[in-house]
Amino acid sequence: MKLSLEQVEHIAELAKLELTSEEKERYREQLSAILDHADTLQALDVEGIEPMAHAVMLVNVTRPDVSEESYLREDILANAPDVQEGQFRVRAILE
Amino acid sequence: MDAAPTIYEASEMLRQGALTSSELTESLLAQADRADSRVKAYLRLTPDLALAQAEQADARFADWRSKGGDAPPRLMGIPLAVKDVLCTRGVPTTCGSRILENFVPPYDAAAVENLAAQGAVMLGKTNLDEFAMGSSTENSAYFATHNPWDLGRVPGGSSGGSAAAVAAGMALGALGTDTGGSVRQPASLCGVVGLKPTYGRVSRWGLIAFASSLDQIGPLAKDVRDCAILLQALAGHDSRDSTSVQVPVPDYSAGLTGDIRGLRIGVPVEYFIEGIQPGVERAVRDALSTLEDLGAQVEEISLPHTKYALPVYYLIAPAEASANLARYDGVKYGFSAPDAQNVWDMIRKTRGQGFGAEVKRRIMLGTYALSAGYYGAYYLRAQKVRALIKRDFDRVFETVDVLACPTSPTVAFRLGERIEDPLQMYLSDIFTLACSLAGICGISVPCGFSDGLPVGLQIMGNVFDEPAILRVAHAYEQATDCHLQRPNLNQEV
């Protein structure tokens, strides 16, 4: 099955990736080939099999609700592309 | 000093006072100076930090020699390299990606802390496929790493920089990460030892996430004893990683006796398939004979769902990656596209420009597998088949102690040979993926050469049975001299 250009554009939008038209065409080909390969799984009978999300038994890990030392705000903001008044600054969300 | 010693040898010399950590560190930095312009294993060397850590270690040794008491830890003063996907406080950590080009972590990863706690010296950060996605280290946004055995070939990946640094004598050991084979496959292709611990054995705190149900940090070194020493420092519970387990840590060096008489070794028939290079099969079959000569019981077993590991992995890992990599939005850290109209435009452009081709391909694939209408057919089905793969292992570990097979179907391939064909590239991991999906442990140990290039023998063990795989790998190593071979770095390219 070959993905359509619209499907590729829809996935890119879900993933918030701006792609060039060459990239869209290339991924259309390559993703289609990879998904064809993945179709070998469709032949297996998985009736009644519990999906395995993790390799170990996961349990909720909690700690007492007591405040602890954390990182300094300046240290965290030091990596931010844009900062104003001790906060992350972004472009307009509503126009 | 001639060729770089092993960690164990160096540690003995440091304890005896026959060598200082400063001398050792300087000699490794000098080797990197000579060789790394050709190998390109390091993204960044940290000589000032390394020499300061070495001086501290030398002071600790001097103190111990004057006052007595317990010997300093095995890694005290030992120069190591760290894959650039592990956070290092104050030292840029790029994941081999443009999107994190200027990221400087405010903390150390737990694995890095654990090495530092023993007094290890960090020489620098090693190259990798971007976000650890790849099998050749060609997906690094910065440059490709070259295999020290043949500079025209890849070192494997994604921990290719770590494997090449150890093989070229530019570090005594290194940290890598393994999601589907990224420690074992480059270890195999570079002729060094690489171990993927059981999922949950080593804290992932501060490891920049790729596929959280699979990622595991593992050591690379010149021999099995060194791997055991490194694993000893890394293993253990960490409350900051909720998937880290509370299982006691055994003494990993204690079982390295060379005695494997009566040990049951299963050979999965599905790992000797069409497409495996004859030279690789020959070296691995010879290794199995050696294990038999050492008194192990070698028998064929079957892991019937092996062929599904590749499609299962390439649905689950990208699905998890698409969620993990959603955090790169140009707001909190890293690259941010400058020429955007509004915040959504900025995020699309940041991600479109900041990620490389393979990372975008996997984000797209994972997003598709998780999207409405395809979740059941792809992601959920892949998780069910993952359970079948795990059952295969559970069943065979009722009758055998460990499994032995090739690490990779081929020796190191040429730079550029597979980069345009993602499926061909993915096939280099077919023998390492199932072990990762099942969450069990595996080690690759050098077992000979094919056309002058190293071949790796993979030993897989049940969950938390690192002592068994280390014991078998060590016994094999003692019976052969493959791990003593070193590449000639003065080759013509």
PDB file of C-alpha atoms in Angstrom, chain B residues 154-266:
ATOM      1  CA  VAL B 154      31.398   2.590   9.348  1.00  0.00           C
ATOM      2  CA  PRO B 155      31.976   1.800  13.042  1.00  0.00           C
ATOM      3  CA  GLY B 156      28.369   0.654  13.417  1.00  0.00           C
ATOM      4  CA  GLY B 157      25.952   2.570  15.548  1.00  0.00           C
ATOM      5  CA  SER B 158      24.470   4.285  17.204  1.00  0.00           C
ATOM      6  CA  SER B 159      27.292   4.212  19.807  1.00  0.00           C
ATOM      7  CA  GLY B 160      29.856   4.245  16.970  1.00  0.00           C
ATOM      8  CA  GLY B 161      31.955   7.012  18.513  1.00  0.00           C
ATOM      9  CA  SER B 162      32.280   5.153  21.818  1.00  0.00           C
ATOM     10  CA  ALA B 163      33.206   1.859  20.092  1.00  0.00           C
ATOM     11  CA  ALA B 164      35.730   3.538  17.767  1.00  0.00           C
ATOM     12  CA  ALA B 165      37.306   5.509  20.639  1.00  0.00           C
ATOM     13  CA  VAL B 166      37.955   2.300  22.577  1.00  0.00           C
ATOM     14  CA  ALA B 167      39.163   0.381  19.499  1.00  0.00           C
ATOM     15  CA  ALA B 168      41.564   3.178  18.541  1.00  0.00           C
ATOM     16  CA  GLY B 169      43.068   3.421  22.033  1.00  0.00           C
ATOM     17  CA  MET B 170      41.585   6.880  22.654  1.00  0.00           C
ATOM     18  CA  ALA B 171      39.714   5.791  25.817  1.00  0.00           C
ATOM     19  CA  LEU B 172      40.091   2.791  28.129  1.00  0.00           C
ATOM     20  CA  GLY B 173      36.324   2.281  28.132  1.00  0.00           C
ATOM     21  CA  ALA B 174      33.184   4.129  27.199  1.00  0.00           C
ATOM     22  CA  LEU B 175      29.502   4.479  27.885  1.00  0.00           C
ATOM     23  CA  GLY B 176      27.070   3.722  25.097  1.00  0.00           C
ATOM     24  CA  THR B 177      23.327   3.299  24.953  1.00  0.00           C
ATOM     25  CA  ASP B 178      21.459   0.390  23.409  1.00  0.00           C
ATOM     26  CA  THR B 179      17.840   0.618  22.270  1.00  0.00           C
ATOM     27  CA  GLY B 180      17.894  -2.096  19.594  1.00  0.00           C
ATOM     28  CA  GLY B 181      21.585  -3.016  19.423  1.00  0.00           C
ATOM     29  CA  SER B 182      23.385   0.315  19.629  1.00  0.00           C
ATOM     30  CA  VAL B 183      26.067  -0.927  22.048  1.00  0.00           C
ATOM     31  CA  ARG B 184      26.442  -4.519  20.815  1.00  0.00           C
ATOM     32  CA  GLN B 185      26.466  -3.896  17.035  1.00  0.00           C
ATOM     33  CA  PRO B 186      29.194  -1.181  17.049  1.00  0.00           C
ATOM     34  CA  ALA B 187      31.193  -3.280  19.558  1.00  0.00           C
ATOM     35  CA  SER B 188      31.002  -6.143  17.053  1.00  0.00           C
ATOM     36  CA  LEU B 189      31.998  -3.992  14.072  1.00  0.00           C
ATOM     37  CA  CYS B 190      34.898  -2.339  15.956  1.00  0.00           C
ATOM     38  CA  GLY B 191      36.271  -5.486  17.619  1.00  0.00           C
ATOM     39  CA  VAL B 192      35.575  -4.478  21.222  1.00  0.00           C
ATOM     40  CA  VAL B 193      33.302  -5.822  23.973  1.00  0.00           C
ATOM     41  CA  GLY B 194      29.900  -4.194  24.492  1.00  0.00           C
ATOM     42  CA  LEU B 195      27.195  -5.099  26.996  1.00  0.00           C
ATOM     43  CA  LYS B 196      23.505  -4.224  27.075  1.00  0.00           C
ATOM     44  CA  PRO B 197      22.244  -4.725  30.621  1.00  0.00           C
ATOM     45  CA  THR B 198      18.788  -6.019  31.489  1.00  0.00           C
ATOM     46  CA  TYR B 199      16.143  -3.307  31.142  1.00  0.00           C
ATOM     47  CA  GLY B 200      15.908  -1.498  34.501  1.00  0.00           C
ATOM     48  CA  ARG B 201      19.397  -2.524  35.681  1.00  0.00           C
ATOM     49  CA  VAL B 202      20.985   0.906  35.003  1.00  0.00           C
ATOM     50  CA  SER B 203      19.259   4.204  35.756  1.00  0.00           C
ATOM     51  CA  ARG B 204      18.179   6.134  32.672  1.00  0.00           C
ATOM     52  CA  TRP B 205      18.014   9.403  34.597  1.00  0.00           C
ATOM     53  CA  GLY B 206      19.757  12.053  32.486  1.00  0.00           C
ATOM     54  CA  LEU B 207      19.825   9.833  29.403  1.00  0.00           C
ATOM     55  CA  ILE B 208      18.092  11.853  26.714  1.00  0.00           C
ATOM     56  CA  ALA B 209      15.192   9.591  25.791  1.00  0.00           C
ATOM     57  CA  PHE B 210      14.702   7.855  22.427  1.00  0.00           C
ATOM     58  CA  ALA B 211      12.419   4.842  23.135  1.00  0.00           C
ATOM     59  CA  SER B 212      11.771   4.677  26.869  1.00  0.00           C
ATOM     60  CA  SER B 213      10.659   1.030  27.085  1.00  0.00           C
ATOM     61  CA  LEU B 214      13.878  -0.099  25.354  1.00  0.00           C
ATOM     62  CA  ASP B 215      16.695   2.387  26.117  1.00  0.00           C
ATOM     63  CA  GLN B 216      19.436   1.040  28.353  1.00  0.00           C
ATOM     64  CA  ILE B 217      22.940   2.359  29.080  1.00  0.00           C
ATOM     65  CA  GLY B 218      25.804  -0.098  28.655  1.00  0.00           C
ATOM     66  CA  PRO B 219      29.611  -0.231  28.769  1.00  0.00           C
ATOM     67  CA  LEU B 220      32.107  -0.728  25.941  1.00  0.00           C
ATOM     68  CA  ALA B 221      35.659  -1.864  26.704  1.00  0.00           C
ATOM     69  CA  LYS B 222      38.565  -3.874  25.351  1.00  0.00           C
ATOM     70  CA  ASP B 223      37.767  -7.020  27.301  1.00  0.00           C
ATOM     71  CA  VAL B 224      35.091  -8.703  29.387  1.00  0.00           C
ATOM     72  CA  ARG B 225      36.708  -8.026  32.767  1.00  0.00           C
ATOM     73  CA  ASP B 226      36.690  -4.298  32.008  1.00  0.00           C
ATOM     74  CA  CYS B 227      33.021  -4.496  31.013  1.00  0.00           C
ATOM     75  CA  ALA B 228      32.256  -6.144  34.342  1.00  0.00           C
ATOM     76  CA  ILE B 229      34.117  -3.375  36.199  1.00  0.00           C
ATOM     77  CA  LEU B 230      32.146  -0.688  34.353  1.00  0.00           C
ATOM     78  CA  LEU B 231      28.803  -2.460  34.839  1.00  0.00           C
ATOM     79  CA  GLN B 232      29.568  -2.710  38.567  1.00  0.00           C
ATOM     80  CA  ALA B 233      29.753   1.085  38.724  1.00  0.00           C
ATOM     81  CA  LEU B 234      26.601   1.604  36.638  1.00  0.00           C
ATOM     82  CA  ALA B 235      24.173  -0.975  38.020  1.00  0.00           C
ATOM     83  CA  GLY B 236      21.754  -0.249  40.829  1.00  0.00           C
ATOM     84  CA  HIS B 237      18.478   1.314  41.836  1.00  0.00           C
ATOM     85  CA  ASP B 238      17.822   5.020  41.385  1.00  0.00           C
ATOM     86  CA  SER B 239      14.637   6.594  42.719  1.00  0.00           C
ATOM     87  CA  ARG B 240      14.801   9.226  39.961  1.00  0.00           C
ATOM     88  CA  ASP B 241      14.058   6.580  37.290  1.00  0.00           C
ATOM     89  CA  SER B 242      10.749   4.836  37.979  1.00  0.00           C
ATOM     90  CA  THR B 243      11.742   1.942  35.687  1.00  0.00           C
ATOM     91  CA  SER B 244      14.946   1.304  37.615  1.00  0.00           C
ATOM     92  CA  VAL B 245      14.537  -1.914  39.606  1.00  0.00           C
ATOM     93  CA  GLN B 246      15.244  -2.848  43.225  1.00  0.00           C
ATOM     94  CA  VAL B 247      17.183  -6.029  42.476  1.00  0.00           C
ATOM     95  CA  PRO B 248      20.437  -6.635  44.399  1.00  0.00           C
ATOM     96  CA  VAL B 249      23.617  -6.015  42.375  1.00  0.00           C
ATOM     97  CA  PRO B 250      25.940  -9.052  42.342  1.00  0.00           C
ATOM     98  CA  ASP B 251      29.748  -8.911  42.116  1.00  0.00           C
ATOM     99  CA  TYR B 252      30.169  -9.034  38.334  1.00  0.00           C
ATOM    100  CA  SER B 253      33.888  -9.853  38.411  1.00  0.00           C
ATOM    101  CA  ALA B 254      33.529 -12.729  40.873  1.00  0.00           C
ATOM    102  CA  GLY B 255      32.125 -15.177  38.298  1.00  0.00           C
ATOM    103  CA  LEU B 256      34.916 -14.667  35.767  1.00  0.00           C
ATOM    104  CA  THR B 257      36.573 -17.997  36.483  1.00  0.00           C
ATOM    105  CA  GLY B 258      36.976 -19.310  32.953  1.00  0.00           C
ATOM    106  CA  ASP B 259      35.018 -22.394  33.986  1.00  0.00           C
ATOM    107  CA  ILE B 260      31.873 -23.035  31.938  1.00  0.00           C
ATOM    108  CA  ARG B 261      31.808 -26.842  32.222  1.00  0.00           C
ATOM    109  CA  GLY B 262      28.247 -28.144  32.138  1.00  0.00           C
ATOM    110  CA  LEU B 263      26.787 -24.759  31.289  1.00  0.00           C
ATOM    111  CA  ARG B 264      23.944 -25.090  28.781  1.00  0.00           C
ATOM    112  CA  ILE B 265      24.252 -22.840  25.723  1.00  0.00           C
ATOM    113  CA  GLY B 266      21.336 -22.587  23.297  1.00  0.00           C
TER     114      GLY B 266
END
